[in-house]
């Protein structure tokens, strides 16, 4: 009730603007405060120091004893909370208030720093909340007029999506509603071994670039709310590259969250929330809607049935062909070279016997190691390396020696234990494959099967691995074996199509160099889902609008230039912890080396911004005219981020002192 009130809130997670609005409306009514035409309440979300300083200066200059202004500074922390923001806020208020007269009636002008991100801050006012399009807000819009100005109320109304505004749109080839479910419905134990796995749901935010089609609408559902700065980062990219206004994109975007931080799959959480499902059903239109997902299981199939939309994914009944054992059958059927392996087994004793049989094959007598793979795995986390004891496998029984050696498996997942792994063998099944010491690369090919059964090749990649765990990739694959990858990929696609598979698939390979210098390409496994190479290729495709040329194995843009990229989901530094997505957006605005250039169609696109605060982990797709240029740009970006993080380290030390 003070003439001028300034409130600063530092919170662990972001607060929805709708909640603040409802709270203010209630509190003002309880205080019996009548907001006249010359009074106003502003709800503004700021994080950058210079913008906050300038904004406060303007507000204090404009304030009088008849103006109530409430400023909410939402600094988004997860678990790594530092005291540095408090010092920054203290310094901001000290310098701003000292610049004013004691009565706060001074009119001294303080320059407001201009920034490309200023529009983001103002747009954030109401229209970028995570649950921006929530139906529950529709009934309360009228009551907002008692707090907000007419312009702000109009902005709120425009930001919310009404079904009726789309019912009369004419049919169009680009007129569709896309429901994106980025659920990692995979073995929970393996997922818990992935750092920041919940934020992997943000990898599919490239789907927002589909909004470049004027009548396309997108529904994106996540376990936890996506920071508004992250959404605006993608929409600003869309505006810069395709000229789509942010307001227009927001009007065709529905963002929903389960507000559930547990390690269960997203689809499980959605199925427990019938109201959320109903909101999706109200938004989409029958006949022009489809659901896409990271991986399709019976859970996703059930969700699609509840939503009454077609599921554009491979039927769960075909999952076996995406397993380790099923992949081997496809490769043998298609005549594709594979590495020698055991059949699928369901116990440790069966695995020991199968390894002995594998080692008795004459050409395997010199093999020193085998890799044990769970039949279903994610990002290499279900693999373990076994160093074989030095025995004469050609003669004699060595069952007990091999069984004992299994207890010394070197697991790719650091948290894995032999007892837990052994129980997974009994439930999931496992096989052992010979380990080739002369592997020089681990490429992959990505393909697509249309509903009509037509197979097309989408890309080839070189995969960057740490041990057997996927870290990143670059496009395209080495031209020495690029054609072989495409040929084998097409054979796999045709075999899968004959079994009824549709949508995306990928095949992993290893390339071996023999003593005579020749190369051998061996298929390893099939992924009947989106993978680590899906979002980089889709980002390139949707931002540049080019096409993959299967004849040359390159990606060609309309101007005749070919594009390459380097991508990773695993840029991780402890020094990055404590940064927020807004901090990353500010760094992008500050450094041209971190931006995407719409003219040259080169630059960097960030993803998984939500994981940086808690885990110090980021993802990047670096698009350039050559792989070498992309890797150079990536190193430059890492140098900038490390330089900025070193400043924070020094500041933290000062604060500790």
XYZ file of C-alpha atoms in Angstrom:
657
model
C 0.000 0.000 0.000
C 3.024 2.270 -0.115
C 3.072 5.032 -2.745
C 6.035 3.389 -4.444
C 6.625 -0.295 -3.806
C 9.394 -2.350 -5.358
C 9.490 -6.071 -4.630
C 12.314 -8.335 -5.751
C 11.801 -12.093 -5.684
C 14.652 -14.580 -6.171
C 13.153 -18.020 -6.700
C 14.445 -21.528 -7.272
C 12.280 -22.024 -10.340
C 10.273 -19.753 -12.579
C 6.848 -18.508 -11.481
C 4.060 -18.438 -14.026
C 2.891 -14.945 -14.879
C -0.719 -16.124 -14.599
C -0.166 -17.098 -10.963
C 1.302 -13.679 -10.192
C -1.567 -11.961 -11.967
C -4.211 -13.880 -10.027
C -2.375 -13.229 -6.757
C -2.152 -9.489 -7.407
C -5.793 -9.309 -8.368
C -6.791 -11.020 -5.113
C -4.455 -8.981 -2.914
C -5.522 -5.650 -4.395
C -9.169 -6.524 -3.883
C -8.508 -7.516 -0.260
C -6.777 -4.178 0.324
C -9.799 -2.459 -1.237
C -7.514 -0.641 -3.644
C -9.155 0.877 -6.652
C -6.791 1.186 -9.577
C -7.751 4.404 -11.325
C -6.771 5.377 -14.826
C -3.664 7.156 -13.541
C -2.482 4.149 -11.567
C -0.858 1.043 -12.960
C 0.705 -2.232 -11.946
C 3.528 -3.613 -14.047
C 4.618 -7.242 -13.997
C 7.936 -7.438 -15.760
C 10.441 -10.301 -15.978
C 14.068 -9.209 -16.156
C 17.391 -10.817 -15.542
C 20.136 -8.836 -17.364
C 21.693 -6.274 -15.055
C 21.956 -3.418 -17.532
C 18.338 -3.741 -18.681
C 17.045 -3.868 -15.128
C 19.071 -0.788 -14.211
C 17.704 1.209 -17.135
C 14.152 0.059 -16.608
C 14.146 0.950 -12.915
C 15.508 4.392 -13.717
C 12.656 5.048 -16.123
C 10.026 3.757 -13.718
C 11.248 5.838 -10.765
C 11.410 8.917 -12.984
C 7.831 8.330 -14.105
C 6.431 7.396 -10.696
C 4.335 9.593 -8.407
C 2.488 9.057 -5.151
C -0.502 7.885 -7.176
C 1.352 5.078 -8.971
C 1.864 1.562 -7.690
C 4.557 -0.398 -9.500
C 5.435 -3.956 -8.616
C 8.639 -5.273 -10.159
C 9.269 -8.977 -10.057
C 12.855 -9.994 -10.723
C 12.728 -13.723 -11.364
C 16.196 -15.231 -11.277
C 15.868 -18.887 -12.154
C 17.990 -21.185 -10.008
C 17.785 -24.969 -9.803
C 20.137 -26.441 -7.220
C 23.296 -24.411 -7.724
C 22.370 -21.135 -6.021
C 25.059 -18.505 -5.576
C 25.027 -15.197 -3.734
C 26.273 -13.254 -6.760
C 22.751 -12.216 -7.948
C 22.017 -10.661 -4.540
C 25.117 -8.486 -4.836
C 24.169 -7.505 -8.370
C 20.643 -6.515 -7.281
C 22.003 -4.528 -4.344
C 24.387 -2.624 -6.609
C 21.660 -1.938 -9.171
C 19.254 -0.464 -6.607
C 21.998 1.499 -4.891
C 23.194 3.175 -8.080
C 19.692 3.838 -9.413
C 18.277 5.293 -6.182
C 21.323 7.480 -5.597
C 20.774 8.949 -9.036
C 17.337 10.186 -7.967
C 16.387 12.989 -5.603
C 15.369 11.962 -2.048
C 11.725 12.545 -2.883
C 11.989 10.326 -5.965
C 10.676 13.183 -8.069
C 13.866 13.830 -10.029
C 13.838 13.797 -13.777
C 17.476 12.977 -14.450
C 17.738 10.961 -17.649
C 19.634 7.715 -17.454
C 20.426 6.042 -20.751
C 18.782 2.690 -21.327
C 21.194 0.260 -23.011
C 19.917 -0.886 -26.358
C 20.067 -4.598 -27.044
C 18.643 -6.981 -29.594
C 17.141 -8.846 -26.679
C 15.151 -5.877 -25.400
C 12.214 -6.991 -27.504
C 12.424 -10.381 -25.838
C 12.058 -8.824 -22.408
C 9.025 -6.811 -23.419
C 7.422 -9.698 -25.259
C 7.899 -11.795 -22.128
C 5.489 -9.513 -20.282
C 2.529 -11.828 -20.696
C 2.726 -13.812 -23.861
C 5.594 -16.216 -23.220
C 4.502 -18.099 -20.140
C 5.083 -21.835 -20.275
C 1.370 -22.467 -19.970
C 0.569 -19.422 -22.081
C -2.337 -20.999 -23.884
C -3.971 -22.618 -20.878
C -7.746 -22.866 -21.132
C -8.080 -22.074 -17.444
C -6.984 -18.510 -18.206
C -9.808 -17.805 -20.608
C -12.454 -17.343 -17.952
C -10.292 -14.964 -15.924
C -9.246 -12.644 -18.737
C -12.036 -10.200 -17.982
C -10.884 -9.739 -14.386
C -7.405 -8.764 -15.606
C -8.793 -5.465 -16.839
C -8.943 -4.244 -13.247
C -5.156 -4.507 -13.045
C -3.661 -4.227 -16.511
C -3.955 -1.532 -19.105
C -6.146 -2.017 -22.164
C -3.058 -2.704 -24.296
C -1.870 -5.389 -21.888
C -5.274 -7.049 -21.772
C -5.369 -7.098 -25.557
C -1.908 -8.689 -25.599
C -3.123 -11.371 -23.224
C -6.168 -12.099 -25.353
C -4.101 -12.309 -28.518
C -1.571 -14.590 -26.842
C -4.202 -17.122 -25.887
C -5.404 -19.466 -28.592
C -9.118 -19.801 -29.237
C -10.365 -22.853 -31.087
C -12.931 -20.828 -32.972
C -10.260 -18.763 -34.718
C -9.050 -21.846 -36.567
C -12.255 -23.699 -37.321
C -12.987 -21.753 -40.475
C -9.507 -21.901 -42.013
C -9.476 -23.490 -45.459
C -7.783 -26.835 -46.008
C -4.180 -26.575 -47.146
C -1.262 -29.012 -47.658
C 0.595 -27.095 -44.937
C -2.445 -26.946 -42.683
C -1.763 -29.421 -39.870
C -1.600 -29.679 -36.095
C 1.549 -31.373 -34.773
C 1.517 -32.901 -31.295
C 5.117 -33.393 -30.152
C 5.683 -35.883 -27.306
C 9.471 -35.994 -26.676
C 9.155 -38.826 -24.168
C 12.151 -41.089 -23.553
C 10.057 -44.173 -22.837
C 13.082 -46.401 -22.389
C 14.441 -48.531 -19.528
C 14.344 -46.248 -16.496
C 17.569 -47.546 -14.956
C 19.519 -46.734 -18.108
C 17.992 -43.271 -18.360
C 18.987 -42.435 -14.787
C 22.595 -42.939 -15.865
C 22.266 -40.016 -18.338
C 23.160 -36.646 -16.819
C 20.217 -34.240 -16.971
C 18.049 -36.740 -18.820
C 14.813 -34.832 -18.074
C 16.082 -31.916 -20.156
C 16.612 -34.165 -23.172
C 12.961 -33.428 -23.875
C 14.159 -29.999 -25.061
C 16.151 -31.584 -27.897
C 12.995 -31.750 -29.996
C 12.286 -28.012 -29.812
C 13.351 -27.836 -33.461
C 9.668 -28.691 -33.998
C 8.897 -25.022 -33.312
C 10.541 -24.214 -36.635
C 7.582 -25.953 -38.321
C 5.631 -22.805 -37.433
C 7.213 -21.186 -40.502
C 4.293 -22.753 -42.370
C 1.497 -20.204 -41.901
C -1.289 -22.636 -41.020
C 0.704 -25.158 -39.016
C 0.118 -25.334 -35.291
C 2.303 -27.104 -32.739
C 1.517 -28.660 -29.365
C 4.635 -29.356 -27.300
C 4.342 -31.245 -24.010
C 7.137 -31.651 -21.455
C 7.627 -33.018 -17.953
C 8.721 -29.668 -16.521
C 8.093 -26.134 -17.772
C 10.412 -24.844 -20.463
C 11.865 -21.441 -19.519
C 10.220 -18.615 -21.442
C 13.629 -17.340 -22.540
C 14.269 -20.693 -24.233
C 11.013 -20.528 -26.185
C 11.669 -16.956 -27.239
C 15.192 -17.907 -28.335
C 13.735 -20.413 -30.816
C 10.985 -18.077 -31.962
C 13.475 -15.261 -32.520
C 15.519 -17.636 -34.674
C 12.357 -18.398 -36.622
C 11.638 -14.711 -37.037
C 15.194 -13.939 -38.129
C 15.485 -16.785 -40.641
C 11.923 -17.091 -41.958
C 10.340 -13.729 -41.132
C 7.622 -15.222 -38.912
C 6.569 -12.660 -36.254
C 6.906 -13.933 -32.714
C 3.306 -12.976 -31.927
C 2.048 -15.006 -34.889
C 4.103 -18.054 -33.900
C 2.897 -17.807 -30.294
C -0.714 -17.704 -31.444
C -0.219 -21.119 -33.079
C 1.814 -22.706 -30.290
C 0.473 -24.563 -27.260
C 3.053 -25.354 -24.561
C 1.991 -27.732 -21.803
C 3.853 -29.162 -18.839
C 3.165 -31.931 -16.346
C 5.145 -30.081 -13.651
C 6.599 -33.447 -12.654
C 10.344 -33.749 -11.948
C 10.351 -37.536 -11.391
C 12.424 -39.833 -13.615
C 9.425 -41.606 -15.109
C 8.732 -41.234 -18.801
C 6.839 -38.166 -19.991
C 4.070 -40.270 -21.536
C 3.396 -41.965 -18.196
C 2.972 -38.563 -16.612
C 0.635 -37.358 -19.362
C -1.566 -40.444 -19.068
C -2.018 -39.654 -15.371
C -3.368 -36.188 -16.235
C -6.717 -36.414 -18.059
C -7.219 -32.660 -17.886
C -3.975 -32.089 -19.765
C -5.056 -34.615 -22.396
C -8.375 -32.831 -22.723
C -6.628 -29.511 -23.298
C -4.650 -31.020 -26.153
C -7.813 -32.481 -27.648
C -9.528 -29.101 -27.468
C -6.639 -27.440 -29.274
C -6.117 -29.833 -32.202
C -8.477 -30.268 -35.135
C -9.781 -33.641 -36.304
C -8.505 -34.716 -39.685
C -5.445 -32.456 -39.801
C -3.648 -33.567 -36.639
C -0.920 -36.086 -35.965
C 1.214 -37.111 -33.015
C 5.002 -37.533 -33.245
C 7.212 -38.921 -30.505
C 10.843 -39.708 -29.742
C 10.119 -43.415 -29.347
C 6.868 -45.341 -29.695
C 5.812 -47.813 -27.006
C 2.368 -49.068 -25.961
C 2.183 -45.948 -23.766
C 2.458 -43.598 -26.759
C -0.018 -45.713 -28.687
C -2.500 -45.471 -25.843
C -2.019 -41.704 -25.650
C -2.680 -41.325 -29.367
C -5.893 -43.298 -29.004
C -7.013 -41.057 -26.142
C -6.197 -37.968 -28.208
C -7.992 -39.508 -31.223
C -5.152 -38.607 -33.591
C -2.988 -40.781 -35.843
C 0.414 -41.728 -34.455
C 3.171 -41.083 -36.980
C 5.656 -43.615 -35.646
C 6.597 -47.253 -35.883
C 4.097 -49.579 -34.211
C 5.345 -50.924 -30.849
C 4.721 -54.477 -32.046
C 7.767 -54.047 -34.302
C 10.104 -53.023 -31.471
C 12.026 -56.291 -31.738
C 13.536 -55.180 -35.044
C 15.084 -52.229 -33.257
C 16.718 -54.405 -30.619
C 20.258 -55.791 -30.760
C 19.099 -59.301 -31.644
C 16.426 -58.134 -34.107
C 18.943 -55.860 -35.841
C 21.257 -58.823 -36.447
C 18.403 -60.719 -38.116
C 17.619 -57.767 -40.399
C 21.286 -57.427 -41.389
C 21.608 -61.119 -42.209
C 18.345 -61.009 -44.175
C 19.575 -58.006 -46.187
C 23.056 -59.459 -46.763
C 24.857 -56.704 -44.830
C 28.210 -57.520 -43.156
C 28.084 -57.771 -39.349
C 30.502 -58.529 -36.533
C 30.361 -62.012 -35.049
C 28.168 -62.265 -31.980
C 26.335 -64.689 -29.711
C 22.604 -65.320 -29.908
C 20.301 -63.586 -27.431
C 20.515 -65.095 -23.928
C 18.529 -64.571 -20.733
C 20.950 -65.472 -17.921
C 24.576 -65.072 -16.896
C 25.243 -68.794 -17.247
C 23.793 -68.824 -20.784
C 25.947 -65.814 -21.619
C 29.080 -67.592 -20.373
C 28.296 -70.625 -22.526
C 27.535 -68.461 -25.576
C 30.832 -66.565 -25.208
C 32.731 -69.858 -25.054
C 31.021 -71.021 -28.258
C 31.877 -67.699 -29.915
C 35.536 -67.962 -28.933
C 35.852 -71.512 -30.296
C 35.292 -70.228 -33.859
C 38.787 -70.393 -35.477
C 38.864 -66.774 -36.717
C 37.988 -65.553 -33.205
C 40.827 -67.292 -31.357
C 42.920 -64.106 -31.288
C 40.096 -61.945 -29.959
C 41.011 -60.424 -26.579
C 37.777 -58.648 -25.687
C 34.039 -58.840 -26.298
C 31.341 -56.265 -25.654
C 28.221 -57.414 -23.804
C 25.100 -55.529 -24.873
C 21.673 -55.469 -23.308
C 19.070 -56.188 -25.970
C 17.521 -52.735 -25.489
C 19.830 -49.813 -24.744
C 20.086 -46.033 -24.997
C 23.163 -44.025 -25.999
C 25.484 -46.968 -25.298
C 24.563 -47.058 -21.601
C 23.553 -50.726 -21.816
C 26.993 -51.881 -22.992
C 29.892 -53.340 -21.020
C 33.364 -54.420 -22.111
C 34.743 -57.822 -21.093
C 38.473 -58.566 -21.142
C 38.695 -62.295 -21.750
C 40.990 -64.424 -19.610
C 44.038 -65.830 -21.430
C 42.858 -69.387 -22.039
C 43.019 -72.026 -24.732
C 39.440 -71.759 -25.931
C 39.954 -74.252 -28.752
C 40.187 -77.117 -26.293
C 38.813 -77.743 -22.835
C 35.939 -76.297 -20.848
C 36.369 -72.877 -19.279
C 32.811 -72.145 -18.238
C 33.616 -71.119 -14.657
C 36.520 -68.887 -15.700
C 34.335 -66.936 -18.134
C 31.480 -66.733 -15.631
C 33.832 -65.289 -13.019
C 35.255 -62.862 -15.595
C 31.750 -61.459 -16.188
C 31.875 -59.986 -12.687
C 34.722 -57.717 -13.886
C 32.743 -56.150 -16.721
C 33.646 -52.507 -17.480
C 30.266 -50.786 -17.675
C 29.682 -47.713 -19.832
C 27.223 -46.436 -17.235
C 29.302 -45.467 -14.204
C 26.479 -46.226 -11.764
C 25.978 -49.767 -13.101
C 26.851 -52.841 -10.995
C 27.169 -56.497 -11.919
C 24.196 -57.532 -9.767
C 21.930 -54.965 -11.418
C 23.274 -55.765 -14.885
C 22.772 -59.486 -14.308
C 19.126 -58.944 -13.402
C 18.634 -56.910 -16.594
C 20.056 -59.801 -18.606
C 17.273 -61.959 -17.179
C 14.533 -59.449 -18.065
C 15.777 -57.674 -21.211
C 18.209 -60.252 -22.552
C 21.747 -59.682 -23.790
C 24.277 -60.790 -26.382
C 28.060 -60.579 -26.723
C 29.861 -59.243 -29.789
C 33.559 -59.452 -30.604
C 35.497 -56.247 -29.991
C 37.532 -55.173 -33.007
C 40.662 -53.263 -32.039
C 41.214 -51.744 -35.507
C 37.997 -49.685 -35.646
C 38.733 -46.221 -37.090
C 35.235 -44.684 -36.980
C 31.620 -45.260 -35.937
C 29.383 -43.725 -38.619
C 25.620 -43.929 -38.987
C 22.948 -43.485 -41.630
C 19.507 -41.989 -41.098
C 16.498 -42.946 -43.208
C 12.762 -42.482 -43.486
C 9.958 -44.880 -44.416
C 6.791 -43.211 -45.699
C 3.320 -44.587 -44.850
C 3.300 -45.945 -48.415
C 6.501 -47.902 -47.738
C 8.866 -45.707 -49.762
C 12.405 -45.541 -48.357
C 14.547 -42.413 -48.532
C 17.975 -41.679 -47.068
C 18.135 -38.515 -44.976
C 21.775 -38.232 -43.908
C 25.043 -39.930 -42.992
C 27.057 -39.022 -39.902
C 30.319 -39.603 -38.150
C 29.568 -40.273 -34.495
C 31.740 -39.024 -31.661
C 31.918 -41.603 -28.891
C 33.477 -41.749 -25.455
C 34.050 -45.437 -25.037
C 30.737 -46.657 -26.435
C 28.595 -43.728 -25.254
C 27.307 -41.237 -27.807
C 28.601 -37.686 -27.345
C 27.922 -35.986 -30.678
C 28.217 -36.219 -34.445
C 29.157 -34.361 -37.584
C 27.623 -34.383 -41.028
C 28.343 -35.778 -43.568
C 30.214 -39.068 -43.122
C 33.597 -39.703 -44.735
C 33.220 -39.919 -48.512
C 35.369 -43.089 -48.583
C 32.443 -45.148 -47.298
C 29.499 -42.727 -47.559
C 27.959 -44.591 -50.504
C 28.232 -47.919 -48.678
C 26.364 -46.435 -45.706
C 23.580 -45.200 -47.970
C 23.355 -48.530 -49.786
C 23.171 -50.535 -46.572
C 20.730 -48.029 -45.068
C 18.380 -48.416 -47.997
C 18.520 -52.225 -47.745
C 17.650 -52.022 -44.054
C 14.820 -49.577 -44.776
C 13.320 -51.846 -47.419
C 13.461 -54.815 -45.071
C 11.813 -52.799 -42.294
C 9.165 -51.450 -44.659
C 8.270 -55.005 -45.672
C 7.579 -55.719 -42.007
C 5.323 -52.660 -41.678
C 7.696 -50.113 -40.142
C 7.230 -46.378 -40.845
C 8.838 -43.061 -39.885
C 12.492 -42.486 -39.048
C 15.135 -45.116 -38.452
C 18.903 -45.097 -38.180
C 21.654 -47.688 -38.485
C 24.965 -47.613 -36.613
C 28.133 -49.000 -38.165
C 31.813 -49.486 -37.413
C 34.551 -49.047 -40.008
C 37.601 -51.283 -39.731
C 40.923 -50.710 -41.477
C 42.808 -53.852 -42.439
C 46.581 -54.218 -42.632
C 46.499 -53.744 -46.424
C 44.784 -50.374 -45.969
C 41.345 -51.489 -47.163
C 38.228 -50.548 -45.212
C 35.467 -52.814 -43.975
C 32.021 -51.479 -43.043
C 30.028 -53.545 -40.546
C 26.470 -52.899 -39.352
C 26.010 -52.834 -35.586
C 22.400 -51.975 -34.697
C 19.128 -50.369 -35.811
C 17.269 -47.619 -33.966
C 13.537 -47.563 -34.675
C 13.145 -44.117 -33.100
C 14.499 -40.622 -33.196
C 18.115 -40.491 -32.111
C 21.025 -38.218 -31.370
C 21.381 -37.356 -35.063
C 17.709 -36.500 -35.603
C 17.508 -33.030 -34.080
C 20.717 -31.691 -35.712
C 19.547 -32.730 -39.177
C 16.043 -31.393 -38.601
C 17.480 -28.096 -37.340
C 19.567 -27.762 -40.504
C 16.653 -28.720 -42.737
C 14.078 -26.394 -41.186
C 16.372 -23.367 -40.884
C 18.016 -23.517 -44.316
C 15.271 -25.145 -46.404
C 17.709 -27.169 -48.497
C 17.671 -30.857 -49.365
C 19.829 -33.927 -48.975
C 21.434 -35.010 -52.266
C 21.767 -38.784 -52.154
C 23.991 -38.817 -55.228
C 26.726 -36.798 -53.549
C 25.794 -37.445 -49.927
C 25.783 -33.683 -49.250
C 23.166 -31.151 -48.169
C 22.437 -28.531 -50.852
C 20.798 -25.160 -50.264
C 18.909 -23.141 -52.864
C 21.928 -20.892 -53.458
C 24.000 -23.912 -54.485
C 26.095 -23.992 -51.308
C 26.482 -27.230 -49.411
C 26.096 -27.239 -45.635
C 27.742 -29.331 -42.938
C 27.465 -29.312 -39.182
C 28.919 -30.485 -35.913
C 26.482 -31.316 -33.088
C 26.738 -32.368 -29.473
C 24.441 -32.855 -26.490
C 27.327 -33.033 -24.058
C 29.111 -29.712 -23.687
C 29.431 -29.909 -19.919
C 31.507 -27.825 -17.504
C 31.128 -27.432 -13.747
C 31.810 -23.724 -14.202
C 28.588 -23.390 -16.236
C 26.464 -24.456 -13.261
C 24.340 -21.650 -11.908
C 23.785 -20.070 -15.307
C 20.171 -19.746 -16.375
C 18.704 -20.021 -19.876
C 18.335 -16.240 -19.798
C 22.054 -15.930 -19.101
C 22.797 -18.040 -22.173
C 20.439 -15.875 -24.248
C 22.263 -12.764 -23.075
C 25.616 -14.243 -24.067
C 24.208 -15.096 -27.485
C 23.048 -11.492 -27.898
C 26.476 -10.219 -26.852
C 28.696 -12.425 -29.044
C 28.181 -12.764 -32.781
C 30.173 -16.039 -32.675
C 27.311 -17.626 -30.704
C 24.561 -16.543 -33.103
C 23.040 -17.980 -36.254
C 23.499 -15.801 -39.341
C 20.347 -15.867 -41.464
C 22.147 -14.411 -44.494
C 25.012 -16.899 -44.718
C 22.895 -19.662 -43.145
C 25.754 -20.538 -40.837
C 26.176 -20.296 -37.098
C 25.156 -21.948 -33.850
C 21.808 -23.165 -32.550
C 21.728 -24.059 -28.841
C 19.499 -26.662 -27.235
C 18.935 -28.205 -23.782
C 19.315 -24.757 -22.212
C 17.299 -25.886 -19.200
C 20.017 -28.286 -18.009
C 22.761 -25.674 -17.707
C 21.852 -24.335 -14.257
C 21.765 -27.656 -12.451
C 24.194 -29.748 -14.497
C 26.323 -27.237 -16.422
C 25.332 -29.066 -19.596
C 24.462 -27.654 -23.032
C 23.759 -28.846 -26.551
C 24.852 -27.142 -29.764
C 24.323 -27.560 -33.497
C 27.017 -25.695 -35.432
C 26.112 -25.203 -39.106
C 28.882 -24.226 -41.545
C 30.031 -24.684 -45.132
C 32.463 -27.457 -44.164
C 33.013 -29.828 -41.271
C 36.328 -28.150 -40.510
C 34.631 -24.733 -40.294
C 31.922 -26.169 -38.028
C 34.481 -27.650 -35.647
C 36.428 -24.363 -35.597
C 33.239 -22.432 -34.793
C 32.437 -24.923 -32.046
C 35.854 -24.480 -30.424
C 35.444 -20.700 -30.603
C 32.050 -20.948 -28.891
C 33.478 -23.162 -26.144
C 36.305 -20.660 -25.581
C 33.799 -17.819 -25.174
C 31.640 -19.774 -22.732
C 34.666 -20.832 -20.686
C 35.951 -17.259 -20.625
C 32.601 -15.998 -19.344
C 32.368 -18.783 -16.762
C 35.847 -17.916 -15.455
C 34.510 -14.449 -14.576
C 31.791 -16.087 -12.489
C 34.351 -18.262 -10.711
C 36.340 -15.193 -9.677
C 33.166 -13.447 -8.506
C 32.134 -16.472 -6.450
C 35.517 -16.487 -4.727
C 35.136 -12.814 -3.840
C 31.667 -13.517 -2.440
C 33.007 -16.401 -0.351
C 35.682 -14.148 1.120
